[in-house]
Short mmCIF file of C-alpha atoms and ligand atoms in Angstrom, two decimals:
data_model
loop_
_atom_site.label_atom_id
_atom_site.label_comp_id
_atom_site.label_asym_id
_atom_site.label_seq_id
_atom_site.Cartn_x
_atom_site.Cartn_y
_atom_site.Cartn_z
CA MET Q 23 15.53 80.80 20.93
CA SER Q 24 18.46 83.23 21.68
CA ASN Q 25 18.71 86.90 22.46
CA PHE Q 26 20.57 89.90 22.23
CA ALA Q 27 20.63 92.82 24.61
CA VAL Q 28 22.11 95.98 23.08
CA GLN Q 29 22.69 99.09 24.99
CA GLY Q 30 22.47 102.40 23.05
CA GLY Q 31 24.57 105.20 23.26
CA ALA Q 32 28.22 104.13 21.89
CA ARG Q 33 29.73 105.56 19.05
CA LEU Q 34 31.17 102.47 16.99
CA SER Q 35 34.83 103.08 16.43
CA GLY Q 36 37.86 100.88 15.54
CA THR Q 37 38.88 98.21 13.15
CA VAL Q 38 36.98 95.18 12.16
CA ALA Q 39 37.73 92.26 9.59
CA ALA Q 40 34.92 91.01 7.19
CA GLN Q 41 34.42 87.40 7.38
CA GLY Q 42 34.17 85.20 4.20
CA SER Q 43 30.90 85.68 2.19
CA LYS Q 44 28.12 83.62 3.09
CA ASN Q 45 26.42 83.77 -0.30
CA ALA Q 46 29.73 82.94 -2.11
CA ALA Q 47 30.49 80.16 0.24
CA LEU Q 48 27.23 78.14 0.07
CA PRO Q 49 27.33 77.73 -3.91
CA ILE Q 50 30.84 76.86 -3.90
CA LEU Q 51 30.39 74.22 -1.03
CA ALA Q 52 27.31 72.80 -3.47
CA ALA Q 53 29.91 72.79 -6.30
CA THR Q 54 32.58 70.60 -4.52
CA LEU Q 55 30.24 67.55 -5.60
CA LEU Q 56 31.29 68.36 -8.89
CA VAL Q 57 34.88 66.81 -8.56
CA ASN Q 58 35.71 63.72 -6.99
CA GLU Q 59 38.77 64.89 -4.97
CA PRO Q 60 39.36 66.78 -1.86
CA VAL Q 61 38.76 70.68 -2.06
CA ARG Q 62 40.23 72.94 0.53
CA LEU Q 63 38.32 76.13 1.21
CA LEU Q 64 39.93 79.17 2.75
CA ASN Q 65 37.98 82.08 4.55
CA CYS Q 66 34.93 79.93 4.76
CA PRO Q 67 32.68 81.53 7.34
CA ARG Q 68 31.57 79.50 10.68
CA LEU Q 69 27.80 80.17 10.44
CA ARG Q 70 24.70 77.88 11.01
CA ASP Q 71 23.97 78.25 7.05
CA VAL Q 72 27.30 76.84 6.24
CA GLY Q 73 27.05 74.22 9.14
CA ASN Q 74 23.65 73.23 7.34
CA MET Q 75 25.17 73.00 3.74
CA LEU Q 76 27.87 70.73 5.17
CA HIS Q 77 25.42 68.34 6.94
CA ILE Q 78 23.59 67.98 3.73
CA LEU Q 79 26.96 67.19 1.95
CA GLU Q 80 27.78 64.60 4.71
CA SER Q 81 24.13 62.90 4.21
CA LEU Q 82 25.28 62.41 0.68
CA GLY Q 83 28.26 60.84 1.66
CA CYS Q 84 30.93 63.58 1.44
CA THR Q 85 33.66 63.64 4.21
CA VAL Q 86 33.90 67.17 5.70
CA PHE Q 87 36.55 68.35 8.10
CA ARG Q 88 37.86 71.55 9.43
CA GLU Q 89 41.71 71.86 9.48
CA GLY Q 90 42.80 74.82 11.31
CA ASN Q 91 40.91 77.78 9.55
CA ASP Q 92 40.30 76.01 6.19
CA LEU Q 93 37.53 73.57 5.60
CA VAL Q 94 38.15 70.38 3.61
CA VAL Q 95 35.21 68.85 1.57
CA ASP Q 96 35.91 65.40 -0.05
CA SER Q 97 33.20 64.35 -2.28
CA GLY Q 98 35.01 61.24 -3.61
CA THR Q 99 32.95 59.23 -0.99
CA ALA Q 100 29.45 60.85 -2.15
CA ASP Q 101 27.14 58.25 -3.31
CA ARG Q 102 23.61 59.41 -2.55
CA PHE Q 103 21.37 61.95 -4.77
CA VAL Q 104 18.47 62.57 -2.38
CA LEU Q 105 18.69 65.70 -0.42
CA PRO Q 106 17.39 65.27 3.37
CA THR Q 107 14.08 66.89 3.88
CA ALA Q 108 14.37 68.50 7.20
CA LEU Q 109 17.99 70.09 6.66
CA SER Q 110 16.92 71.18 3.19
CA HIS Q 111 14.05 73.10 4.64
CA GLU Q 112 16.31 74.71 7.13
CA LEU Q 113 18.46 76.16 4.22
CA ARG Q 114 16.72 77.37 1.13
CA SER Q 115 19.82 77.46 -0.74
CA SER Q 116 19.87 73.82 -0.72
CA ILE Q 117 18.40 74.47 -4.05
CA PHE Q 118 21.82 75.12 -5.42
CA LEU Q 119 22.33 71.42 -4.94
CA LEU Q 120 19.99 70.52 -7.69
CA GLY Q 121 22.25 71.51 -10.32
CA SER Q 122 25.70 69.92 -8.84
CA VAL Q 123 23.95 67.01 -7.70
CA LEU Q 124 22.47 66.13 -10.91
CA SER Q 125 25.64 66.80 -12.71
CA ARG Q 126 27.45 64.25 -10.19
CA PHE Q 127 24.82 61.49 -10.48
CA SER Q 128 22.85 62.00 -13.35
CA GLU Q 129 19.79 62.36 -10.90
CA ALA Q 130 18.80 64.39 -8.05
CA ASP Q 131 15.73 64.39 -5.72
CA ALA Q 132 15.15 67.44 -3.23
CA PRO Q 133 12.29 68.73 -1.40
CA TYR Q 134 10.45 71.75 -2.73
CA PRO Q 135 11.89 74.87 -0.82
CA GLY Q 136 9.04 76.30 1.22
CA GLY Q 137 8.53 79.99 1.50
CA CYS Q 138 10.37 82.16 3.95
CA GLU Q 139 10.02 85.28 5.77
CA ILE Q 140 11.11 87.70 2.93
CA GLY Q 141 9.10 86.42 0.27
CA ASN Q 142 7.77 83.16 -1.64
CA ARG Q 143 10.97 82.60 -3.48
CA PRO Q 144 9.89 80.59 -6.35
CA ILE Q 145 12.13 78.27 -8.12
CA ASP Q 146 10.78 78.32 -11.62
CA LEU Q 147 13.99 79.83 -13.13
CA HIS Q 148 16.15 77.19 -11.78
CA LEU Q 149 13.83 74.37 -13.13
CA TYR Q 150 13.48 76.18 -16.41
CA GLY Q 151 17.22 76.40 -16.73
CA LEU Q 152 17.68 72.50 -15.95
CA LYS Q 153 15.05 71.67 -18.53
CA ARG Q 154 16.94 73.62 -21.19
CA LEU Q 155 19.99 71.44 -20.43
CA ASN Q 156 18.04 68.31 -21.21
CA ALA Q 157 16.91 67.39 -17.62
CA GLU Q 158 13.65 65.75 -17.07
CA ILE Q 159 12.06 67.13 -14.01
CA CYS Q 160 8.96 65.77 -12.14
CA GLU Q 161 7.33 67.60 -9.41
CA ARG Q 162 5.53 65.40 -7.00
CA ASN Q 163 4.49 65.35 -3.10
CA GLY Q 164 6.62 68.26 -2.46
CA ARG Q 165 9.79 67.02 -3.89
CA ILE Q 166 11.43 67.60 -6.99
CA ARG Q 167 13.06 64.82 -9.09
CA CYS Q 168 15.44 65.37 -11.98
CA LYS Q 169 17.09 63.07 -14.16
CA GLY Q 170 19.79 63.94 -16.69
CA ASN Q 171 21.33 61.08 -18.02
CA HIS Q 172 22.71 63.18 -20.76
CA LEU Q 173 22.80 66.93 -20.02
CA CYS Q 174 23.46 68.89 -23.15
CA GLY Q 175 24.76 72.52 -23.55
CA ALA Q 176 22.28 74.95 -24.44
CA VAL Q 177 20.92 78.86 -24.54
CA VAL Q 178 19.43 79.61 -21.18
CA ASP Q 179 17.63 82.84 -21.36
CA PHE Q 180 16.41 84.03 -17.91
CA GLU Q 181 13.46 86.39 -17.72
CA TYR Q 182 14.94 87.72 -14.35
CA PRO Q 183 18.73 87.56 -13.42
CA SER Q 184 18.20 85.31 -10.33
CA VAL Q 185 21.39 84.74 -8.54
CA GLY Q 186 20.61 81.13 -7.30
CA ALA Q 187 19.45 80.03 -10.69
CA THR Q 188 22.23 81.32 -12.53
CA GLU Q 189 24.61 79.64 -10.02
CA ASN Q 190 22.80 76.54 -10.28
CA ILE Q 191 22.94 76.42 -14.17
CA MET Q 192 26.65 77.13 -14.08
CA MET Q 193 27.08 74.10 -11.81
CA ALA Q 194 24.84 71.80 -13.91
CA ALA Q 195 26.36 72.99 -17.23
CA VAL Q 196 30.17 72.39 -16.36
CA ARG Q 197 30.08 68.68 -17.06
CA ALA Q 198 27.37 68.84 -19.89
CA ASP Q 199 28.04 68.08 -23.41
CA GLY Q 200 28.77 71.26 -25.39
CA THR Q 201 28.57 74.68 -24.46
CA THR Q 202 26.08 76.49 -22.30
CA VAL Q 203 25.25 80.28 -22.63
CA ILE Q 204 23.24 82.01 -19.70
CA ARG Q 205 21.77 85.23 -20.95
CA ASN Q 206 20.35 87.89 -18.50
CA ALA Q 207 22.43 86.36 -15.84
CA ALA Q 208 22.87 87.77 -12.57
CA CYS Q 209 26.18 89.91 -12.25
CA GLU Q 210 26.61 89.59 -8.31
CA PRO Q 211 30.47 89.09 -7.23
CA GLU Q 212 29.44 85.90 -5.86
CA ILE Q 213 28.73 84.53 -9.07
CA VAL Q 214 32.06 85.73 -9.97
CA ASP Q 215 33.73 83.93 -7.10
CA LEU Q 216 31.59 80.77 -8.05
CA GLN Q 217 33.48 81.06 -11.59
CA GLY Q 218 36.77 81.22 -10.05
CA PHE Q 219 36.33 78.26 -7.87
CA LEU Q 220 34.87 76.18 -10.97
CA ASN Q 221 37.80 77.32 -12.99
CA ALA Q 222 40.25 76.65 -10.40
CA CYS Q 223 38.82 72.86 -10.40
CA GLY Q 224 39.78 72.85 -14.07
CA PHE Q 225 36.04 73.71 -15.55
CA ARG Q 226 35.67 76.17 -18.36
CA VAL Q 227 33.61 79.11 -17.35
CA CYS Q 228 33.73 82.77 -18.49
CA GLY Q 229 31.85 86.12 -18.41
CA ALA Q 230 30.53 85.92 -14.73
CA GLY Q 231 30.11 89.61 -13.76
CA THR Q 232 28.26 90.41 -17.00
CA PRO Q 233 24.98 89.37 -18.30
CA THR Q 234 26.33 86.41 -20.28
CA VAL Q 235 27.86 83.70 -18.80
CA THR Q 236 29.43 80.71 -21.01
CA ILE Q 237 30.28 77.41 -19.90
CA GLU Q 238 32.10 75.00 -21.96
CA GLY Q 239 31.31 71.29 -20.75
CA VAL Q 240 34.33 69.11 -19.66
CA GLU Q 241 34.60 65.86 -18.71
CA GLN Q 242 36.04 66.08 -15.16
CA GLY Q 243 37.18 68.71 -12.85
CA HIS Q 244 39.82 68.21 -9.93
CA GLY Q 245 40.30 69.04 -6.47
CA THR Q 246 41.86 72.57 -5.44
CA ALA Q 247 42.41 74.91 -2.81
CA TYR Q 248 40.13 78.35 -3.00
CA THR Q 249 39.61 81.48 -0.94
CA VAL Q 250 36.25 82.51 -0.59
CA MET Q 251 35.50 86.11 -1.24
CA PRO Q 252 34.92 88.69 1.58
CA ASP Q 253 31.21 89.38 2.80
CA ARG Q 254 30.07 92.43 1.17
CA ILE Q 255 26.79 92.65 3.32
CA VAL Q 256 28.58 91.97 6.51
CA THR Q 257 31.33 94.74 5.40
CA GLY Q 258 28.19 96.87 4.68
CA THR Q 259 26.43 96.17 7.87
CA TYR Q 260 29.48 97.49 9.70
CA LEU Q 261 29.98 100.84 7.78
CA ILE Q 262 26.20 101.55 8.18
CA GLY Q 263 26.90 101.11 11.95
CA ALA Q 264 29.53 103.66 11.90
CA ALA Q 265 27.51 105.94 9.84
CA MET Q 266 24.27 105.76 12.20
CA THR Q 267 26.19 106.19 15.37
CA ARG Q 268 28.40 108.97 14.38
CA GLY Q 269 31.20 106.54 14.51
CA ASP Q 270 34.53 105.86 12.75
CA VAL Q 271 34.98 102.19 11.62
CA THR Q 272 37.49 100.72 9.38
CA VAL Q 273 36.47 97.36 7.93
CA GLU Q 274 39.48 95.46 6.65
CA ASN Q 275 40.02 92.18 4.70
CA THR Q 276 37.44 93.27 2.38
CA ARG Q 277 36.72 94.16 -1.15
CA PRO Q 278 35.51 98.11 -1.40
CA ASP Q 279 34.51 97.61 -5.01
CA THR Q 280 31.71 95.32 -4.16
CA VAL Q 281 29.84 97.94 -1.80
CA ASP Q 282 30.12 100.95 -4.02
CA ALA Q 283 26.29 101.15 -4.36
CA LEU Q 284 26.30 101.86 -0.28
CA LEU Q 285 29.24 103.82 -0.34
CA SER Q 286 27.65 106.53 -2.67
CA LYS Q 287 24.62 106.52 -0.39
CA LEU Q 288 26.82 107.06 2.69
CA ARG Q 289 28.57 109.96 0.77
CA ASP Q 290 25.52 111.42 0.01
CA CYS Q 291 24.33 111.39 3.54
CA GLY Q 292 27.43 113.20 4.88
CA CYS Q 293 29.68 110.40 5.78
CA GLU Q 294 33.52 110.81 5.02
CA LEU Q 295 34.91 107.62 3.16
CA THR Q 296 38.53 106.52 2.75
CA ARG Q 297 38.86 103.32 0.49
CA TYR Q 298 42.05 101.31 0.64
CA ASP Q 299 42.83 98.24 -1.56
CA THR Q 300 41.23 95.66 0.94
CA ALA Q 301 39.46 98.05 3.51
CA VAL Q 302 37.24 100.98 3.80
CA ARG Q 303 36.74 103.67 6.41
CA VAL Q 304 33.62 105.39 7.17
CA ARG Q 305 33.65 108.60 9.48
CA ALA Q 306 30.51 110.48 10.52
CA ALA Q 307 31.19 113.36 12.63
CA GLU Q 308 27.46 114.48 13.08
CA ARG Q 309 24.08 112.92 12.59
CA VAL Q 310 23.37 111.55 8.69
CA ARG Q 311 21.32 113.31 6.40
CA CYS Q 312 18.28 111.47 4.73
CA VAL Q 313 18.56 109.88 1.57
CA ALA Q 314 15.82 111.12 -0.69
CA PHE Q 315 15.40 107.95 -2.87
CA THR Q 316 16.88 104.60 -2.81
CA GLU Q 317 15.80 101.43 -4.58
CA THR Q 318 17.15 97.86 -4.48
CA ARG Q 319 18.06 96.29 -7.67
CA PRO Q 320 20.23 93.39 -8.80
CA TYR Q 321 24.01 94.11 -8.68
CA PRO Q 322 25.52 96.77 -9.35
CA GLY Q 323 22.38 98.26 -7.83
CA PHE Q 324 21.67 98.63 -4.07
CA PRO Q 325 21.36 95.27 -2.45
CA THR Q 326 18.47 94.10 -1.04
CA ASP Q 327 20.33 92.38 1.68
CA LEU Q 328 21.38 95.75 2.74
CA GLN Q 329 17.90 97.33 2.72
CA PRO Q 330 16.85 96.64 6.35
CA GLN Q 331 20.21 98.17 7.52
CA LEU Q 332 19.87 101.28 5.38
CA PHE Q 333 16.15 101.39 6.52
CA ALA Q 334 17.56 101.37 10.22
CA MET Q 335 20.16 104.24 9.30
CA LEU Q 336 17.49 106.19 7.62
CA SER Q 337 15.40 105.92 11.20
CA VAL Q 338 17.68 108.18 12.62
CA ALA Q 339 18.86 110.45 9.85
CA GLN Q 340 17.97 113.93 9.60
CA GLY Q 341 14.75 114.37 7.17
CA THR Q 342 12.37 111.99 5.24
CA SER Q 343 13.78 109.41 2.99
CA VAL Q 344 12.00 107.10 0.37
CA LEU Q 345 13.15 103.20 0.08
CA VAL Q 346 11.82 100.66 -2.40
CA GLU Q 347 12.34 97.18 -2.12
CA ASN Q 348 12.34 95.52 -5.82
CA VAL Q 349 13.66 92.46 -5.22
CA PHE Q 350 11.55 90.76 -2.62
CA GLU Q 351 7.89 91.28 -2.05
CA ASN Q 352 7.91 90.87 1.84
CA ARG Q 353 11.05 92.37 3.08
CA PHE Q 354 9.80 95.09 5.44
CA LYS Q 355 9.11 93.24 8.56
CA HIS Q 356 11.70 95.23 10.50
CA ALA Q 357 9.95 98.36 9.97
CA GLN Q 358 7.09 97.39 12.33
CA GLU Q 359 9.88 96.39 14.89
CA LEU Q 360 11.76 99.67 14.57
CA LYS Q 361 8.45 101.38 15.15
CA LYS Q 362 8.45 99.78 18.63
CA MET Q 363 11.75 101.70 19.13
CA GLY Q 364 9.96 104.89 18.25
CA ALA Q 365 11.16 104.95 14.49
CA GLN Q 366 8.59 106.44 12.01
CA ASN Q 367 7.67 104.77 9.04
CA ARG Q 368 5.00 104.13 6.41
CA ILE Q 369 4.77 101.01 4.07
CA LEU Q 370 2.62 100.92 1.26
CA ASP Q 371 3.26 97.77 -0.86
CA ARG Q 372 7.04 97.98 -1.79
CA THR Q 373 7.72 101.51 -0.82
CA ALA Q 374 8.84 102.52 2.54
CA VAL Q 375 8.59 106.44 3.60
CA ILE Q 376 11.08 106.97 6.66
CA THR Q 377 11.05 110.07 8.72
CA GLY Q 378 14.34 109.92 10.94
CA ALA Q 379 14.05 110.35 14.79
CA GLU Q 380 16.50 112.31 16.65
CA GLN Q 381 16.70 109.48 19.21
CA LEU Q 382 15.46 105.84 19.09
CA HIS Q 383 14.18 104.15 22.56
CA GLY Q 384 14.92 100.76 24.09
CA ALA Q 385 12.27 98.13 23.44
CA THR Q 386 11.83 94.27 22.95
CA VAL Q 387 11.82 93.46 19.48
CA THR Q 388 11.94 90.27 17.06
CA ALA Q 389 14.37 89.35 14.39
CA HIS Q 390 12.17 88.12 11.94
CA ASP Q 391 15.08 87.43 9.45
CA LEU Q 392 18.57 87.57 9.06
CA ARG Q 393 19.14 90.98 7.71
CA GLY Q 394 16.34 92.72 9.44
CA GLY Q 395 17.64 91.19 12.75
CA ALA Q 396 21.02 92.78 11.85
CA ALA Q 397 19.04 96.23 11.23
CA LEU Q 398 17.69 96.04 14.65
CA VAL Q 399 21.20 95.63 16.31
CA LEU Q 400 22.16 98.62 14.65
CA ALA Q 401 19.28 100.55 15.55
CA GLY Q 402 19.67 99.32 19.29
CA LEU Q 403 22.86 101.14 19.31
CA CYS Q 404 21.08 104.28 18.53
CA THR Q 405 18.75 104.16 21.81
CA ASP Q 406 18.85 105.99 25.08
CA GLY Q 407 18.10 102.32 26.58
CA VAL Q 408 18.35 98.56 26.08
CA THR Q 409 17.08 96.87 23.25
CA VAL Q 410 16.21 93.05 23.42
CA ILE Q 411 16.27 91.38 20.05
CA GLU Q 412 14.38 87.96 20.23
CA HIS Q 413 15.50 85.19 17.99
CA ALA Q 414 19.08 86.32 17.68
CA GLU Q 415 20.00 82.91 16.22
CA ARG Q 416 18.34 84.16 13.07
CA ILE Q 417 20.85 86.89 12.83
CA GLU Q 418 23.84 84.51 13.47
CA ARG Q 419 22.79 82.48 10.16
CA GLY Q 420 24.89 85.35 8.49
CA TYR Q 421 27.11 87.02 10.74
CA GLU Q 422 29.97 85.39 12.34
CA GLN Q 423 30.03 86.88 15.91
CA ILE Q 424 28.26 90.07 15.40
CA ASP Q 425 28.47 90.56 18.96
CA ARG Q 426 32.04 90.18 19.39
CA ALA Q 427 32.57 92.74 16.40
CA ILE Q 428 30.18 95.29 17.78
CA ARG Q 429 31.79 95.09 21.38
CA ALA Q 430 35.25 95.29 19.58
CA LEU Q 431 34.05 98.57 18.20
CA GLY Q 432 32.96 99.78 21.33
CA GLY Q 433 29.24 98.88 21.59
CA THR Q 434 27.59 97.12 24.08
CA ILE Q 435 25.69 93.85 23.44
CA MET Q 436 25.19 90.79 25.30
CA ARG Q 437 23.72 87.31 24.75
CA THR Q 438 20.79 86.70 27.11
C1 UD1 S 506 20.66 85.37 -3.35
C2 UD1 S 506 21.03 85.38 -1.98
C3 UD1 S 506 20.14 86.56 -1.32
C4 UD1 S 506 20.01 87.68 -1.61
C5 UD1 S 506 19.14 87.45 -3.36
C6 UD1 S 506 18.95 88.82 -4.14
C7 UD1 S 506 22.26 83.51 -1.68
C8 UD1 S 506 22.52 82.11 -0.59
N1 UD1 S 506 21.05 84.23 -1.07
O1 UD1 S 506 19.10 84.65 -3.08
O2 UD1 S 506 20.91 86.61 -0.07
O3 UD1 S 506 18.92 88.58 -1.22
O4 UD1 S 506 20.17 86.59 -3.96
O5 UD1 S 506 20.13 89.55 -4.00
O6 UD1 S 506 22.98 83.72 -2.19
N2 UD1 S 506 12.82 84.26 -8.25
C9 UD1 S 506 11.81 83.59 -9.19
N3 UD1 S 506 12.03 82.54 -9.67
C10 UD1 S 506 13.19 81.79 -9.36
C11 UD1 S 506 14.15 82.51 -8.56
C12 UD1 S 506 14.08 83.64 -8.18
O7 UD1 S 506 10.80 84.63 -9.39
O8 UD1 S 506 13.41 80.68 -9.87
C13 UD1 S 506 12.83 85.78 -8.00
C14 UD1 S 506 12.65 85.72 -6.24
O9 UD1 S 506 11.36 85.37 -5.77
C15 UD1 S 506 13.01 87.01 -5.89
C16 UD1 S 506 14.10 87.58 -6.75
O10 UD1 S 506 13.82 86.57 -7.99
O11 UD1 S 506 12.07 87.85 -6.07
C17 UD1 S 506 15.56 87.30 -6.55
O12 UD1 S 506 15.94 86.05 -6.22
P1 UD1 S 506 17.05 85.41 -6.52
O13 UD1 S 506 18.08 86.47 -7.21
O14 UD1 S 506 17.14 84.04 -7.30
O15 UD1 S 506 17.92 85.21 -4.90
P2 UD1 S 506 18.47 84.04 -4.30
O16 UD1 S 506 19.53 83.32 -5.32
O17 UD1 S 506 17.35 83.21 -3.81
#
C-alpha cells in the first residue's frame, strides 16, 4: 500500500499536459492481437493497468517493448489463447481480450471477471454479442470458454450502450465473415479511437461515435503506427482541480470537445473558460457555485468517471447540489471519505445531496477506487491541514504521476 499526503491551501495554477487515454489504450492493446505484425503505439500512458495488459499479452506469446516513448507490440509470436487468472483479475478490462483472442485463435479461455469496487459489472452484453457472431460460449468453474471456428457478421442489438461490449464486438467482428452492425452502440470517444486504430490496421469499421457501428469483415489486417487519443478524464480532473482551488489551469495536449459536458458544468458554477484547439483553460476567481442537478449518462452525457471529482468540487461549492449516478450502482464510496474531511453529503440509493462547506479539514482517508481516489486528492487541496490518502496505488492505475502534475501546478503532495 502506498499513501499520498496532500497539504491544503494552494491555488492550482499553470499548465499541465494530459497523458494518453487509459480507456483508449487498453482496447487498442487488446486489438494488437488482430494483426500478426508489429504495432507501434504513440502516447500510450505508463500506468499499472496498461502494464498489466502488456503482461497478459506477453503471457499469450506477444513480444512487447518500449522504444523511447513509443510502445511496440508484436503479436506475430502469439501462440496461446488462455488468459492468466491472477493478472486478468487485476485488470477488469481483460474481458476486452475475449473478442480479439477469439478472432485470432478461433478460441478463447478467460477467467470470469469478479465484481469491483464500483459495482457488479456483469458481462452479459459481451457474451450476447459474441454469441450473435456465432461463437459458442461455455461458462464453467469461473471461466468462460469461447469457440468460434466460423465467426459470422450479424446484427448485434445492445439493450444498453456498454463501452466494453461495443469494443469487444468491434474486435471480434473485424475478421468475421460478412458484415456486423452494432445497434445502440456506445458513442464514447474511445470507441472512435479504437475504430481509428482498426482502420489504420486495414480493417473496415465505420460509424463509431454514433449509435450504429458497421464492421465489414476482412481476411487480414496489418501492422501500423497509431497515436492514442488524450485522456479526457485526466483532463477533467485537473480542470476540476483548478475550479475548486480558485485556480487557473491550462490542460494542453488534449481534446476540449471530449470534455464538453464538464465544461458546461464549470461554466454554470462560475468559472471562466477558454478553449483552444488542443488545450483548455479554466479560471475560478472565487468560490464556485453549486450545480443544481447533474446526472451521469453514457457519452455525450456527464461521464461517470468524473462523478467523484465533481462530487469533491460540489463539497466546497456555495449551496446545495444534487448528483445522480446512473451508470454504476455502487460509485459513492468517496462520499463517506469526504465526510471525514468535513464535507456534508447524504446518499440515497443512486442520488447524492451535497452541501458545500467553506473549508474542508485534513484527515486520513482511503482511496477505494481509482476516480474516487483522485477526488480525495482534489479535496485534500481544499483543506486547512494535511490529508493522508491511503491506497494511492489505486489512483495510479489511471493517472500518470498525478503527484508530479499537482506539484507542477503549485500544490503540495508527497508520497509517504
Ligand atoms: C468503461 C470504462 C470505465 C467507464 C465505463 C462507463 C474502460 C477500460 N473502462 O467501462 O472507466 O466508467 O466504461 O463509461 O474503458 N453492463 C452490463 N452488462 C455488460 C456490460 C456492462 O450490465 O455486459 C453495465 C455495467 O454494469 C454498468 C454499465 O453497463 O452498469 C456501463 O458499463 P460499460 O459501459 O460496459 O463500462 P465498461 O466498459 O466496463
